[in-house]
């Protein structure tokens, strides 16, 4: 293992300390807990708060999407481990501006347990909550079991839309409806070409022989649909976009936003090579691409690989994507 | 029973429950991380304080919610949150009763157990607190009168706790032990049994002692 770290056990806390020092004024810790970060101006009175969270190791997911026009707070655990229910609850209290709090996070068992427990704790304090789970990974379950899918990079779209809705003063029910609407209209699929190495164990999360790729991989290195020889960028794009077009039943005249996401160790150049073909395939089908995002939005430490996410757009969703937003890791400037 | 009397019984039972903290810590050390003793002793202490603050005319639901809040915040953990969520779910079955009866108690315990099962994604036989709660709920529903029902609930929970020894832990930290968890008594189920036993003793105590 070669990593730029100090003591493995301090990896998460030292990473958060670095973020706070590098971006003063943007985020604050809740209490003294480095694992709970809120936007500096939270709670915003009268506006819905949005709390997200999950394991560390995915930056800019989850900590990177806290700020005006995005989430209000985040609770994180150790690498690939859930935050505790109490941390989620503390985040909830810190951002409740009297209009309730939306829990928006990826569909993973440990996270669901702790966020659900936090719902009960919040209710005891008379804070209303709603929950929407990111579940966009088409490789993790077939369409008919879409509610059981894992949440991966496509949750970015839900953050963006729900965050914009909360910022303009929508009610809790409306913010939750918008988040759910975006989630069910988002599909993602990824491939991995080299594994993640956990700082604490120093071991690769899975073995992948040279020259092979894992198709449909999750952001913790969960196995995908199958493993096969490494293909060209165009072949990979064809695979990923093909599965997404089928899943969302995209047809001539549909409008979409596209996110090509790097999993941590894949150069931006390669992501653009991938996007070139993604764009070609979608436009070839008559699909109109209204927004494109290329970069690292949800990573898995040093995993090499990429995912493609597509959000089917309508005017309402597009308006929310285009609304201003700001965090140390993401900025949308109003046109 | 009037809620004001319930408050006194609850405080007395919880004060006794703290005496079992070492037993619960030891059981939990064998199967988990050993923090159940602290969870129970700090939690019971916080609940007693919260109950002391409650007004005479508090409803049974308000009483249960006060317990939940105090327990959740005393020593936060998954267990504390599960118990708090259970108490909250139970409180919703009580509406605004100030004189809960046996049927209310049965509904309360059942709803608490159901919520723990739902939140914890657990079922009977997973070797958790649920294994003691559900037989107690059965007994409270079936009992011919409140005293007999509570006695039967204690007997049912006692049997269930003994039965947990033969089970393999399927939830939480204890599940990591896999087959090695067989033979060990479940600490969560034991905690619920001790609470019931303390409750029984508190009820039977002469009214003059109830303070």
Tab-separated table of N, CA and C in Angstrom, chain B residues 78-192:
chain	number	residue	atom	x	y	z
B	78	UNK	N	-26.691	2.913	19.284
B	78	UNK	CA	-27.756	2.302	18.493
B	78	UNK	C	-28.827	1.730	19.413
B	79	UNK	N	-28.387	1.065	20.493
B	79	UNK	CA	-29.332	0.485	21.443
B	79	UNK	C	-30.221	1.571	22.047
B	80	UNK	N	-29.604	2.679	22.462
B	80	UNK	CA	-30.377	3.762	23.082
B	80	UNK	C	-31.392	4.325	22.087
B	81	UNK	N	-30.974	4.477	20.835
B	81	UNK	CA	-31.890	5.018	19.831
B	81	UNK	C	-33.022	4.036	19.537
B	82	UNK	N	-32.695	2.745	19.504
B	82	UNK	CA	-33.741	1.734	19.272
B	82	UNK	C	-34.774	1.741	20.391
B	83	UNK	N	-34.292	1.805	21.637
B	83	UNK	CA	-35.208	1.825	22.779
B	83	UNK	C	-36.046	3.100	22.756
B	84	UNK	N	-35.403	4.226	22.468
B	84	UNK	CA	-36.126	5.502	22.413
B	84	UNK	C	-37.201	5.468	21.328
B	85	UNK	N	-36.842	4.931	20.169
B	85	UNK	CA	-37.812	4.822	19.082
B	85	UNK	C	-38.966	3.908	19.470
B	86	UNK	N	-38.655	2.840	20.209
B	86	UNK	CA	-39.695	1.926	20.686
B	86	UNK	C	-40.656	2.628	21.637
B	87	UNK	N	-40.096	3.393	22.565
B	87	UNK	CA	-40.935	4.132	23.518
B	87	UNK	C	-41.800	5.172	22.791
B	88	UNK	N	-41.211	5.813	21.794
B	88	UNK	CA	-41.958	6.802	21.005
B	88	UNK	C	-43.129	6.127	20.286
B	89	UNK	N	-42.837	4.993	19.644
B	89	UNK	CA	-43.903	4.261	18.937
B	89	UNK	C	-44.978	3.826	19.929
B	90	UNK	N	-44.540	3.362	21.097
B	90	UNK	CA	-45.498	2.964	22.129
B	90	UNK	C	-46.366	4.134	22.562
B	91	UNK	N	-45.737	5.293	22.709
B	91	UNK	CA	-46.474	6.474	23.205
B	91	UNK	C	-47.617	6.845	22.260
B	92	UNK	N	-47.434	6.564	20.972
B	92	UNK	CA	-48.468	6.934	20.000
B	92	UNK	C	-49.723	6.087	20.151
B	93	UNK	N	-49.605	4.931	20.802
B	93	UNK	CA	-50.794	4.093	20.998
B	93	UNK	C	-51.608	4.579	22.200
B	94	UNK	N	-51.047	5.477	22.976
B	94	UNK	CA	-51.695	5.852	24.241
B	94	UNK	C	-52.626	7.054	24.109
B	95	UNK	N	-52.589	7.731	23.002
B	95	UNK	CA	-53.377	8.954	22.782
B	95	UNK	C	-53.220	9.888	23.985
B	96	UNK	N	-54.332	10.304	24.614
B	96	UNK	CA	-54.136	11.229	25.733
B	96	UNK	C	-54.636	10.647	27.051
B	97	UNK	N	-54.454	9.356	27.192
B	97	UNK	CA	-54.901	8.684	28.415
B	97	UNK	C	-54.082	9.150	29.629
B	98	UNK	N	-54.773	9.420	30.735
B	98	UNK	CA	-54.054	9.683	31.988
B	98	UNK	C	-54.238	8.526	32.955
B	99	UNK	N	-54.956	7.496	32.481
B	99	UNK	CA	-55.145	6.328	33.344
B	99	UNK	C	-55.028	5.047	32.529
B	100	UNK	N	-53.819	4.753	32.072
B	100	UNK	CA	-53.651	3.592	31.197
B	100	UNK	C	-53.996	2.287	31.912
B	101	UNK	N	-54.618	1.373	31.175
B	101	UNK	CA	-54.988	0.081	31.752
B	101	UNK	C	-54.147	-1.033	31.134
B	102	UNK	N	-54.518	-2.262	31.445
B	102	UNK	CA	-53.748	-3.417	30.969
B	102	UNK	C	-53.697	-3.466	29.447
B	103	UNK	N	-54.832	-3.186	28.802
B	103	UNK	CA	-54.866	-3.227	27.329
B	103	UNK	C	-53.925	-2.168	26.757
B	104	UNK	N	-53.883	-0.992	27.401
B	104	UNK	CA	-52.965	0.060	26.955
B	104	UNK	C	-51.514	-0.410	27.079
B	105	UNK	N	-51.234	-1.060	28.211
B	105	UNK	CA	-49.865	-1.546	28.444
B	105	UNK	C	-49.476	-2.568	27.388
B	106	UNK	N	-50.412	-3.466	27.060
B	106	UNK	CA	-50.135	-4.496	26.058
B	106	UNK	C	-49.870	-3.854	24.698
B	107	UNK	N	-50.728	-2.898	24.327
B	107	UNK	CA	-50.557	-2.214	23.039
B	107	UNK	C	-49.223	-1.460	22.993
B	108	UNK	N	-48.907	-0.839	24.131
B	108	UNK	CA	-47.667	-0.062	24.237
B	108	UNK	C	-46.453	-0.965	23.994
B	109	UNK	N	-46.404	-2.066	24.698
B	109	UNK	CA	-45.244	-2.960	24.598
B	109	UNK	C	-45.159	-3.567	23.199
B	110	UNK	N	-46.316	-3.919	22.638
B	110	UNK	CA	-46.338	-4.498	21.288
B	110	UNK	C	-45.816	-3.477	20.267
B	111	UNK	N	-46.294	-2.241	20.362
B	111	UNK	CA	-45.882	-1.210	19.402
B	111	UNK	C	-44.382	-0.919	19.534
B	112	UNK	N	-43.897	-0.925	20.780
B	112	UNK	CA	-42.463	-0.695	21.001
B	112	UNK	C	-41.654	-1.812	20.344
B	113	UNK	N	-42.110	-3.053	20.552
B	113	UNK	CA	-41.414	-4.195	19.954
B	113	UNK	C	-41.451	-4.143	18.433
B	114	UNK	N	-42.628	-3.805	17.899
B	114	UNK	CA	-42.755	-3.730	16.436
B	114	UNK	C	-41.808	-2.690	15.856
B	115	UNK	N	-41.687	-1.550	16.554
B	115	UNK	CA	-40.806	-0.488	16.036
B	115	UNK	C	-39.331	-0.894	16.098
B	116	UNK	N	-38.978	-1.605	17.170
B	116	UNK	CA	-37.593	-2.083	17.280
B	116	UNK	C	-37.305	-3.081	16.160
B	117	UNK	N	-38.296	-3.930	15.864
B	117	UNK	CA	-38.129	-4.900	14.775
B	117	UNK	C	-37.970	-4.184	13.441
B	118	UNK	N	-38.800	-3.154	13.239
B	118	UNK	CA	-38.783	-2.403	11.983
B	118	UNK	C	-37.469	-1.639	11.811
B	119	UNK	N	-37.132	-0.857	12.813
B	119	UNK	CA	-35.923	-0.040	12.727
B	119	UNK	C	-34.674	-0.899	12.691
B	120	UNK	N	-34.651	-1.928	13.526
B	120	UNK	CA	-33.458	-2.765	13.624
B	120	UNK	C	-33.424	-3.873	12.586
B	121	UNK	N	-34.454	-3.943	11.735
B	121	UNK	CA	-34.555	-4.991	10.709
B	121	UNK	C	-34.307	-6.359	11.352
B	122	UNK	N	-35.005	-6.597	12.448
B	122	UNK	CA	-34.758	-7.819	13.194
B	122	UNK	C	-36.067	-8.561	13.415
B	123	UNK	N	-35.964	-9.849	13.681
B	123	UNK	CA	-37.160	-10.636	13.970
B	123	UNK	C	-36.911	-11.549	15.159
B	124	UNK	N	-37.989	-12.164	15.630
B	124	UNK	CA	-37.865	-13.082	16.757
B	124	UNK	C	-36.849	-14.174	16.419
B	125	UNK	N	-36.024	-14.514	17.409
B	125	UNK	CA	-35.039	-15.562	17.178
B	125	UNK	C	-33.697	-15.050	16.698
B	126	UNK	N	-33.594	-13.738	16.472
B	126	UNK	CA	-32.310	-13.163	16.065
B	126	UNK	C	-31.397	-12.929	17.275
B	127	UNK	N	-31.912	-13.288	18.470
B	127	UNK	CA	-31.152	-13.116	19.705
B	127	UNK	C	-30.952	-11.633	19.990
B	128	UNK	N	-32.067	-10.939	20.195
B	128	UNK	CA	-32.020	-9.517	20.546
B	128	UNK	C	-33.040	-9.254	21.650
B	129	UNK	N	-33.139	-8.006	22.045
B	129	UNK	CA	-34.102	-7.585	23.059
B	129	UNK	C	-35.524	-7.981	22.644
B	130	UNK	N	-35.764	-8.049	21.339
B	130	UNK	CA	-37.095	-8.379	20.831
B	130	UNK	C	-37.568	-9.744	21.347
B	131	UNK	N	-36.643	-10.667	21.513
B	131	UNK	CA	-37.003	-12.022	21.954
B	131	UNK	C	-37.659	-12.014	23.332
B	132	UNK	N	-37.338	-11.013	24.159
B	132	UNK	CA	-37.980	-10.912	25.482
B	132	UNK	C	-39.213	-10.028	25.438
B	133	UNK	N	-39.211	-9.030	24.564
B	133	UNK	CA	-40.331	-8.085	24.512
B	133	UNK	C	-41.607	-8.768	24.014
B	134	UNK	N	-41.486	-9.543	22.947
B	134	UNK	CA	-42.689	-10.075	22.319
B	134	UNK	C	-43.457	-11.078	23.204
B	135	UNK	N	-42.775	-12.026	23.882
B	135	UNK	CA	-43.526	-12.892	24.801
B	135	UNK	C	-44.203	-12.089	25.920
B	136	UNK	N	-43.557	-11.024	26.350
B	136	UNK	CA	-44.159	-10.188	27.389
B	136	UNK	C	-45.417	-9.509	26.856
B	137	UNK	N	-45.343	-9.047	25.607
B	137	UNK	CA	-46.526	-8.418	25.002
B	137	UNK	C	-47.655	-9.439	24.885
B	138	UNK	N	-47.298	-10.669	24.495
B	138	UNK	CA	-48.307	-11.738	24.401
B	138	UNK	C	-49.000	-11.916	25.753
B	139	UNK	N	-48.195	-11.985	26.813
B	139	UNK	CA	-48.741	-12.239	28.148
B	139	UNK	C	-49.608	-11.080	28.622
B	140	UNK	N	-49.182	-9.859	28.308
B	140	UNK	CA	-49.976	-8.695	28.731
B	140	UNK	C	-51.327	-8.678	28.012
B	141	UNK	N	-51.342	-9.138	26.781
B	141	UNK	CA	-52.602	-9.199	26.034
B	141	UNK	C	-53.525	-10.270	26.590
B	142	UNK	N	-52.931	-11.407	27.000
B	142	UNK	CA	-53.739	-12.573	27.361
B	142	UNK	C	-54.164	-12.583	28.828
B	143	UNK	N	-53.435	-11.900	29.693
B	143	UNK	CA	-53.653	-12.004	31.135
B	143	UNK	C	-55.078	-11.648	31.566
B	144	UNK	N	-55.600	-12.371	32.572
B	144	UNK	CA	-56.984	-12.156	33.009
B	144	UNK	C	-57.121	-10.867	33.814
B	145	UNK	N	-56.086	-10.465	34.512
B	145	UNK	CA	-56.105	-9.171	35.215
B	145	UNK	C	-54.688	-8.605	35.197
B	146	UNK	N	-54.536	-7.320	35.512
B	146	UNK	CA	-53.225	-6.673	35.360
B	146	UNK	C	-52.098	-7.363	36.121
B	147	UNK	N	-52.374	-7.789	37.363
B	147	UNK	CA	-51.311	-8.408	38.167
B	147	UNK	C	-50.903	-9.748	37.562
B	148	UNK	N	-51.901	-10.560	37.216
B	148	UNK	CA	-51.615	-11.865	36.608
B	148	UNK	C	-50.908	-11.670	35.273
B	149	UNK	N	-51.305	-10.644	34.536
B	149	UNK	CA	-50.711	-10.403	33.226
B	149	UNK	C	-49.234	-10.045	33.372
B	150	UNK	N	-48.914	-9.196	34.332
B	150	UNK	CA	-47.519	-8.816	34.532
B	150	UNK	C	-46.705	-10.016	35.006
B	151	UNK	N	-47.288	-10.798	35.923
B	151	UNK	CA	-46.580	-11.997	36.390
B	151	UNK	C	-46.266	-12.922	35.216
B	152	UNK	N	-47.263	-13.094	34.345
B	152	UNK	CA	-47.073	-13.974	33.182
B	152	UNK	C	-46.041	-13.381	32.225
B	153	UNK	N	-46.031	-12.064	32.132
B	153	UNK	CA	-45.056	-11.408	31.252
B	153	UNK	C	-43.635	-11.662	31.752
B	154	UNK	N	-43.468	-11.603	33.071
B	154	UNK	CA	-42.142	-11.857	33.653
B	154	UNK	C	-41.726	-13.303	33.384
B	155	UNK	N	-42.656	-14.228	33.582
B	155	UNK	CA	-42.356	-15.652	33.349
B	155	UNK	C	-41.990	-15.870	31.867
B	156	UNK	N	-42.773	-15.263	30.995
B	156	UNK	CA	-42.525	-15.417	29.559
B	156	UNK	C	-41.170	-14.862	29.167
B	157	UNK	N	-40.831	-13.701	29.707
B	157	UNK	CA	-39.539	-13.083	29.378
B	157	UNK	C	-38.388	-13.904	29.953
B	158	UNK	N	-38.613	-14.459	31.161
B	158	UNK	CA	-37.572	-15.299	31.789
B	158	UNK	C	-37.243	-16.494	30.905
B	159	UNK	N	-38.309	-17.132	30.422
B	159	UNK	CA	-38.118	-18.309	29.572
B	159	UNK	C	-37.412	-17.892	28.272
B	160	UNK	N	-37.847	-16.770	27.727
B	160	UNK	CA	-37.269	-16.307	26.451
B	160	UNK	C	-35.782	-15.988	26.609
B	161	UNK	N	-35.436	-15.385	27.747
B	161	UNK	CA	-34.022	-15.039	27.980
B	161	UNK	C	-33.185	-16.314	28.087
B	162	UNK	N	-33.714	-17.293	28.810
B	162	UNK	CA	-32.993	-18.577	28.922
B	162	UNK	C	-32.833	-19.196	27.539
B	163	UNK	N	-33.882	-19.072	26.725
B	163	UNK	CA	-33.843	-19.660	25.375
B	163	UNK	C	-32.839	-18.960	24.452
B	164	UNK	N	-32.502	-17.692	24.753
B	164	UNK	CA	-31.563	-16.994	23.859
B	164	UNK	C	-30.186	-17.655	23.864
B	165	UNK	N	-29.888	-18.401	24.934
B	165	UNK	CA	-28.553	-19.035	25.005
B	165	UNK	C	-28.312	-19.970	23.832
B	166	UNK	N	-29.359	-20.661	23.410
B	166	UNK	CA	-29.195	-21.640	22.333
B	166	UNK	C	-29.162	-20.985	20.949
B	167	UNK	N	-29.463	-19.692	20.912
B	167	UNK	CA	-29.572	-19.019	19.619
B	167	UNK	C	-28.241	-18.420	19.173
B	168	UNK	N	-28.144	-18.213	17.862
B	168	UNK	CA	-26.989	-17.507	17.307
B	168	UNK	C	-27.378	-16.051	17.061
B	169	UNK	N	-26.510	-15.115	17.470
B	169	UNK	CA	-26.797	-13.684	17.282
B	169	UNK	C	-26.800	-13.337	15.803
B	170	UNK	N	-27.858	-12.668	15.374
B	170	UNK	CA	-27.965	-12.337	13.950
B	170	UNK	C	-27.983	-10.841	13.678
B	171	UNK	N	-27.964	-10.027	14.721
B	171	UNK	CA	-27.986	-8.586	14.514
B	171	UNK	C	-26.871	-7.930	15.314
B	172	UNK	N	-26.387	-6.810	14.792
B	172	UNK	CA	-25.447	-5.980	15.540
B	172	UNK	C	-24.069	-6.611	15.679
B	173	UNK	N	-23.314	-5.991	16.579
B	173	UNK	CA	-21.936	-6.422	16.816
B	173	UNK	C	-21.854	-7.900	17.196
B	174	UNK	N	-22.857	-8.354	17.962
B	174	UNK	CA	-22.830	-9.743	18.434
B	174	UNK	C	-22.849	-10.738	17.276
B	175	UNK	N	-23.426	-10.316	16.146
B	175	UNK	CA	-23.530	-11.247	15.010
B	175	UNK	C	-22.164	-11.559	14.411
B	176	UNK	N	-21.184	-10.697	14.694
B	176	UNK	CA	-19.841	-10.954	14.175
B	176	UNK	C	-19.257	-12.232	14.777
B	177	UNK	N	-19.745	-12.602	15.978
B	177	UNK	CA	-19.223	-13.801	16.633
B	177	UNK	C	-19.723	-15.076	15.967
B	178	UNK	N	-20.781	-14.939	15.178
B	178	UNK	CA	-21.390	-16.080	14.486
B	178	UNK	C	-21.644	-17.256	15.429
B	179	UNK	N	-21.125	-18.458	15.114
B	179	UNK	CA	-21.457	-19.635	15.947
B	179	UNK	C	-20.966	-19.480	17.387
B	180	UNK	N	-19.939	-18.667	17.571
B	180	UNK	CA	-19.406	-18.524	18.938
B	180	UNK	C	-20.398	-17.812	19.857
B	181	UNK	N	-21.421	-17.174	19.270
B	181	UNK	CA	-22.422	-16.511	20.115
B	181	UNK	C	-23.372	-17.523	20.753
B	182	UNK	N	-23.402	-18.745	20.215
B	182	UNK	CA	-24.284	-19.781	20.775
B	182	UNK	C	-23.763	-20.185	22.148
B	183	UNK	N	-24.692	-20.277	23.122
B	183	UNK	CA	-24.302	-20.626	24.491
B	183	UNK	C	-24.285	-19.408	25.398
B	184	UNK	N	-24.209	-18.212	24.799
B	184	UNK	CA	-24.187	-16.988	25.610
B	184	UNK	C	-25.588	-16.375	25.679
B	185	UNK	N	-25.913	-15.824	26.841
B	185	UNK	CA	-27.238	-15.231	27.051
B	185	UNK	C	-27.266	-13.828	26.465
B	186	UNK	N	-28.377	-13.483	25.799
B	186	UNK	CA	-28.438	-12.168	25.149
B	186	UNK	C	-28.586	-11.034	26.156
B	187	UNK	N	-27.687	-10.048	26.102
B	187	UNK	CA	-27.742	-8.948	27.072
B	187	UNK	C	-28.964	-8.043	26.895
B	188	UNK	N	-29.370	-7.779	25.674
B	188	UNK	CA	-30.522	-6.904	25.445
B	188	UNK	C	-31.797	-7.514	26.002
B	189	UNK	N	-32.008	-8.787	25.693
B	189	UNK	CA	-33.190	-9.480	26.210
B	189	UNK	C	-33.152	-9.519	27.729
B	190	UNK	N	-31.958	-9.716	28.278
B	190	UNK	CA	-31.814	-9.753	29.730
B	190	UNK	C	-32.168	-8.393	30.339
B	191	UNK	N	-31.748	-7.325	29.678
B	191	UNK	CA	-32.048	-5.981	30.191
B	191	UNK	C	-33.553	-5.774	30.280
B	192	UNK	N	-34.283	-6.230	29.251
B	192	UNK	CA	-35.739	-6.065	29.278
B	192	UNK	C	-36.354	-6.899	30.391
